[in-house]
Short mmCIF file of the C-alpha atoms (twelve columns), coordinates in Angstrom:
data_MODEL
# 
_entry.id   MODEL 
# 
loop_
_atom_site.group_PDB 
_atom_site.id 
_atom_site.type_symbol 
_atom_site.label_atom_id 
_atom_site.label_alt_id 
_atom_site.label_comp_id 
_atom_site.label_asym_id 
_atom_site.label_seq_id 
_atom_site.Cartn_x 
_atom_site.Cartn_y 
_atom_site.Cartn_z 
_atom_site.pdbx_PDB_model_num 
ATOM 1   C CA . MET A 1   27.265 -32.801 26.411 1 
ATOM 2   C CA . ALA A 2   26.238 -29.487 25.219 1 
ATOM 3   C CA . ALA A 3   27.965 -25.549 26.661 1 
ATOM 4   C CA . HIS A 4   25.960 -24.419 29.436 1 
ATOM 5   C CA . VAL A 5   25.975 -21.201 30.715 1 
ATOM 6   C CA . TRP A 6   25.163 -18.445 32.307 1 
ATOM 7   C CA . LEU A 7   24.097 -14.260 31.775 1 
ATOM 8   C CA . ILE A 8   24.701 -12.720 34.242 1 
ATOM 9   C CA . ALA A 9   23.702 -9.025  34.509 1 
ATOM 10  C CA . LEU A 10  25.552 -6.863  35.620 1 
ATOM 11  C CA . LYS A 11  23.550 -4.504  36.318 1 
ATOM 12  C CA . ASP A 12  22.169 -6.727  39.617 1 
ATOM 13  C CA . LEU A 13  25.385 -7.567  40.618 1 
ATOM 14  C CA . ASP A 14  25.897 -5.642  44.157 1 
ATOM 15  C CA . GLY A 15  29.796 -3.775  44.044 1 
ATOM 16  C CA . ASP A 16  31.388 -6.527  45.561 1 
ATOM 17  C CA . ALA A 17  30.852 -9.016  43.392 1 
ATOM 18  C CA . ARG A 18  30.904 -6.563  40.259 1 
ATOM 19  C CA . ALA A 19  34.035 -5.896  40.781 1 
ATOM 20  C CA . VAL A 20  35.249 -9.390  40.711 1 
ATOM 21  C CA . LYS A 21  33.019 -10.121 37.187 1 
ATOM 22  C CA . LEU A 22  35.134 -6.376  36.625 1 
ATOM 23  C CA . GLY A 23  37.863 -8.424  37.020 1 
ATOM 24  C CA . GLU A 24  37.991 -11.515 35.707 1 
ATOM 25  C CA . VAL A 25  36.124 -9.037  32.149 1 
ATOM 26  C CA . ALA A 26  39.433 -7.402  32.500 1 
ATOM 27  C CA . GLU A 27  41.166 -11.309 32.353 1 
ATOM 28  C CA . LEU A 28  39.413 -12.070 28.632 1 
ATOM 29  C CA . GLU A 29  41.313 -12.532 25.531 1 
ATOM 30  C CA . LEU A 30  40.219 -11.580 21.847 1 
ATOM 31  C CA . GLY A 31  41.623 -14.357 19.536 1 
ATOM 32  C CA . GLU A 32  43.997 -13.632 16.769 1 
ATOM 33  C CA . GLY A 33  42.465 -11.079 14.059 1 
ATOM 34  C CA . GLN A 34  39.878 -11.032 16.781 1 
ATOM 35  C CA . GLY A 35  39.872 -6.988  17.458 1 
ATOM 36  C CA . ARG A 36  38.818 -5.383  14.222 1 
ATOM 37  C CA . PHE A 37  36.191 -7.076  15.004 1 
ATOM 38  C CA . VAL A 38  34.426 -6.030  18.477 1 
ATOM 39  C CA . GLY A 39  36.369 -3.530  21.420 1 
ATOM 40  C CA . ASP A 40  37.865 -4.634  24.584 1 
ATOM 41  C CA . PRO A 41  35.842 -6.875  26.568 1 
ATOM 42  C CA . LEU A 42  35.851 -4.307  29.941 1 
ATOM 43  C CA . ARG A 43  35.063 -0.978  28.285 1 
ATOM 44  C CA . MET A 44  31.926 -2.411  26.886 1 
ATOM 45  C CA . ALA A 45  30.961 -4.177  29.817 1 
ATOM 46  C CA . LEU A 46  31.823 -0.764  31.347 1 
ATOM 47  C CA . ALA A 47  30.235 1.943   28.663 1 
ATOM 48  C CA . GLY A 48  26.635 -0.449  29.181 1 
ATOM 49  C CA . LEU A 49  26.767 0.310   32.829 1 
ATOM 50  C CA . GLU A 50  26.747 3.609   31.406 1 
ATOM 51  C CA . ASP A 51  23.671 3.754   29.347 1 
ATOM 52  C CA . ASP A 52  20.490 2.737   30.155 1 
ATOM 53  C CA . SER A 53  19.400 1.370   27.121 1 
ATOM 54  C CA . ARG A 54  21.833 -1.365  27.394 1 
ATOM 55  C CA . PHE A 55  21.879 -4.498  29.955 1 
ATOM 56  C CA . PRO A 56  25.885 -5.617  29.889 1 
ATOM 57  C CA . TYR A 57  26.237 -9.677  30.830 1 
ATOM 58  C CA . VAL A 58  28.916 -11.362 31.610 1 
ATOM 59  C CA . LEU A 59  28.774 -15.069 30.425 1 
ATOM 60  C CA . ASP A 60  29.777 -16.964 32.851 1 
ATOM 61  C CA . ALA A 61  30.429 -20.769 32.232 1 
ATOM 62  C CA . ASN A 62  31.383 -23.263 35.953 1 
ATOM 63  C CA . GLY A 63  31.841 -20.114 37.707 1 
ATOM 64  C CA . SER A 64  34.091 -17.991 35.953 1 
ATOM 65  C CA . ALA A 65  33.863 -15.695 32.560 1 
ATOM 66  C CA . VAL A 66  33.827 -16.656 29.514 1 
ATOM 67  C CA . GLY A 67  32.721 -13.630 27.599 1 
ATOM 68  C CA . VAL A 68  30.195 -10.375 27.502 1 
ATOM 69  C CA . ALA A 69  28.103 -9.538  25.769 1 
ATOM 70  C CA . THR A 70  25.334 -6.519  26.147 1 
ATOM 71  C CA . LEU A 71  21.119 -5.959  24.742 1 
ATOM 72  C CA . GLN A 72  20.849 -2.869  23.824 1 
ATOM 73  C CA . SER A 73  16.942 -1.451  23.262 1 
ATOM 74  C CA . GLY A 74  15.988 1.087   20.804 1 
ATOM 75  C CA . ALA A 75  19.404 0.881   18.838 1 
ATOM 76  C CA . ALA A 76  18.402 -2.524  16.357 1 
ATOM 77  C CA . ARG A 77  19.195 0.320   13.126 1 
ATOM 78  C CA . ALA A 78  22.987 0.063   14.282 1 
ATOM 79  C CA . ALA A 79  23.240 -4.320  12.453 1 
ATOM 80  C CA . GLY A 80  21.201 -2.822  9.627  1 
ATOM 81  C CA . TRP A 81  17.457 -3.484  11.044 1 
ATOM 82  C CA . ALA A 82  15.045 -1.956  9.747  1 
ATOM 83  C CA . ASP A 83  13.437 -0.321  13.414 1 
ATOM 84  C CA . ASN A 84  15.002 0.557   16.355 1 
ATOM 85  C CA . ASP A 85  12.194 -0.496  18.333 1 
ATOM 86  C CA . SER A 86  10.842 -4.144  16.970 1 
ATOM 87  C CA . ALA A 87  13.932 -5.813  18.236 1 
ATOM 88  C CA . TRP A 88  16.862 -6.411  20.851 1 
ATOM 89  C CA . LEU A 89  20.422 -5.093  19.270 1 
ATOM 90  C CA . LEU A 90  23.177 -7.701  20.621 1 
ATOM 91  C CA . ARG A 91  26.019 -6.134  21.141 1 
ATOM 92  C CA . GLY A 92  29.845 -6.261  22.084 1 
ATOM 93  C CA . PHE A 93  29.583 -9.660  21.606 1 
ATOM 94  C CA . LEU A 94  32.903 -11.921 22.643 1 
ATOM 95  C CA . VAL A 95  33.837 -15.860 23.805 1 
ATOM 96  C CA . ASP A 96  37.025 -16.169 25.469 1 
ATOM 97  C CA . ARG A 97  39.461 -16.591 23.078 1 
ATOM 98  C CA . ARG A 98  40.502 -20.006 25.259 1 
ATOM 99  C CA . GLN A 99  36.736 -20.947 26.398 1 
ATOM 100 C CA . GLN A 100 35.913 -20.918 21.365 1 
ATOM 101 C CA . GLY A 101 35.321 -23.803 19.818 1 
ATOM 102 C CA . ARG A 102 33.137 -25.241 23.014 1 
ATOM 103 C CA . GLY A 103 30.003 -24.033 22.127 1 
ATOM 104 C CA . PHE A 104 30.140 -21.481 24.114 1 
ATOM 105 C CA . GLY A 105 29.073 -18.813 21.882 1 
ATOM 106 C CA . ALA A 106 25.697 -20.617 20.928 1 
ATOM 107 C CA . ALA A 107 24.652 -21.227 24.219 1 
ATOM 108 C CA . ALA A 108 25.490 -17.018 25.003 1 
ATOM 109 C CA . SER A 109 23.806 -15.912 22.385 1 
ATOM 110 C CA . ALA A 110 20.634 -18.593 22.744 1 
ATOM 111 C CA . ALA A 111 20.445 -17.748 26.623 1 
ATOM 112 C CA . ALA A 112 20.866 -13.955 25.125 1 
ATOM 113 C CA . VAL A 113 17.201 -14.319 23.437 1 
ATOM 114 C CA . ARG A 114 16.102 -16.440 26.123 1 
ATOM 115 C CA . GLU A 115 17.150 -12.753 28.437 1 
ATOM 116 C CA . ALA A 116 15.747 -10.481 26.083 1 
ATOM 117 C CA . GLY A 117 12.461 -11.981 26.233 1 
ATOM 118 C CA . ARG A 118 12.193 -11.610 29.657 1 
ATOM 119 C CA . LEU A 119 13.421 -8.276  29.424 1 
ATOM 120 C CA . THR A 120 10.212 -7.018  27.458 1 
ATOM 121 C CA . ARG A 121 8.190  -8.818  29.607 1 
ATOM 122 C CA . VAL A 122 9.815  -6.391  32.439 1 
ATOM 123 C CA . LEU A 123 10.354 -3.380  31.151 1 
ATOM 124 C CA . GLY A 124 7.034  -3.873  28.737 1 
ATOM 125 C CA . GLY A 125 9.100  -2.687  25.031 1 
ATOM 126 C CA . GLY A 126 7.422  -4.561  22.034 1 
ATOM 127 C CA . GLN A 127 9.792  -6.417  20.508 1 
ATOM 128 C CA . ARG A 128 9.935  -9.329  18.985 1 
ATOM 129 C CA . GLY A 129 13.392 -11.288 19.169 1 
ATOM 130 C CA . VAL A 130 17.350 -10.158 19.205 1 
ATOM 131 C CA . VAL A 131 19.338 -8.684  16.035 1 
ATOM 132 C CA . LEU A 132 22.870 -8.491  15.647 1 
ATOM 133 C CA . SER A 133 25.320 -8.371  12.861 1 
ATOM 134 C CA . VAL A 134 28.125 -10.191 12.497 1 
ATOM 135 C CA . ASN A 135 31.043 -9.461  9.755  1 
ATOM 136 C CA . GLU A 136 31.715 -11.576 6.754  1 
ATOM 137 C CA . ALA A 137 35.256 -12.401 7.797  1 
ATOM 138 C CA . ASN A 138 33.658 -14.888 10.810 1 
ATOM 139 C CA . PRO A 139 32.159 -17.391 9.263  1 
ATOM 140 C CA . ALA A 140 32.452 -19.326 12.668 1 
ATOM 141 C CA . GLY A 141 30.433 -16.374 14.947 1 
ATOM 142 C CA . GLN A 142 28.668 -17.495 11.650 1 
ATOM 143 C CA . ALA A 143 28.137 -20.945 12.559 1 
ATOM 144 C CA . ALA A 144 27.244 -20.015 16.190 1 
ATOM 145 C CA . TYR A 145 24.422 -17.654 15.294 1 
ATOM 146 C CA . ARG A 146 23.022 -20.481 13.420 1 
ATOM 147 C CA . LYS A 147 23.468 -23.243 15.742 1 
ATOM 148 C CA . ALA A 148 21.783 -21.273 18.107 1 
ATOM 149 C CA . GLY A 149 18.865 -20.384 15.880 1 
ATOM 150 C CA . PHE A 150 19.165 -17.418 13.967 1 
ATOM 151 C CA . GLU A 151 18.557 -16.436 10.793 1 
ATOM 152 C CA . ASP A 152 20.858 -15.324 8.196  1 
ATOM 153 C CA . CYS A 153 18.911 -12.413 7.213  1 
ATOM 154 C CA . GLY A 154 21.307 -10.697 4.168  1 
ATOM 155 C CA . GLN A 155 24.249 -8.469  3.304  1 
ATOM 156 C CA . TYR A 156 24.731 -4.673  5.543  1 
ATOM 157 C CA . LEU A 157 27.435 -2.679  4.565  1 
ATOM 158 C CA . GLY A 158 27.795 0.085   7.119  1 
ATOM 159 C CA . GLY A 159 29.338 -2.442  9.907  1 
ATOM 160 C CA . ASP A 160 33.101 0.001   10.672 1 
ATOM 161 C CA . ALA A 161 35.572 -3.606  10.013 1 
ATOM 162 C CA . GLY A 162 33.677 -4.391  6.367  1 
ATOM 163 C CA . ALA A 163 30.515 -6.090  5.704  1 
ATOM 164 C CA . GLN A 164 28.678 -7.576  8.097  1 
ATOM 165 C CA . ARG A 165 25.044 -9.789  7.678  1 
ATOM 166 C CA . ILE A 166 22.237 -9.634  9.545  1 
ATOM 167 C CA . PHE A 167 20.784 -12.794 12.192 1 
ATOM 168 C CA . TYR A 168 17.852 -12.800 13.796 1 
ATOM 169 C CA . ARG A 169 16.313 -14.655 15.950 1 
ATOM 170 C CA . SER A 170 12.302 -13.934 17.334 1 
ATOM 171 C CA . PHE A 171 11.821 -14.894 21.124 1 
# 
């Protein structure tokens, strides 16, 4: 049975609901060594709420947060993409260490592509897909993105934590 994950847009929640979901985000745990590749989940979510180009999401399964992700417009070069405007950047993506290996990463990244397509239609952007970078030392992450239909587009050496692979999926 495939995992199912809802992307809950933090910017769409009222204050009380947002506080509940942010409380759940604060309880997410990084896996061994994951801190090298991704930041603190709560900080990432809060940063997304403060930036108009970012759309932060809680990855929710069975009514509880299992991770976080942010879609950002105008920032695709941060993942090694050729330009900033033809793709959404998927950043700050993580699944709680206790939930890893259950298919939530692949399900959530595929849902993020659908959501980016919806945002493009609503906001009128010219994006045609989603780009991200994943560290070459993270084979599980790479496998999850491939399972979600992303294609490996080559190496990117601009990451803070070493060599990255650029992954892209069109809408």
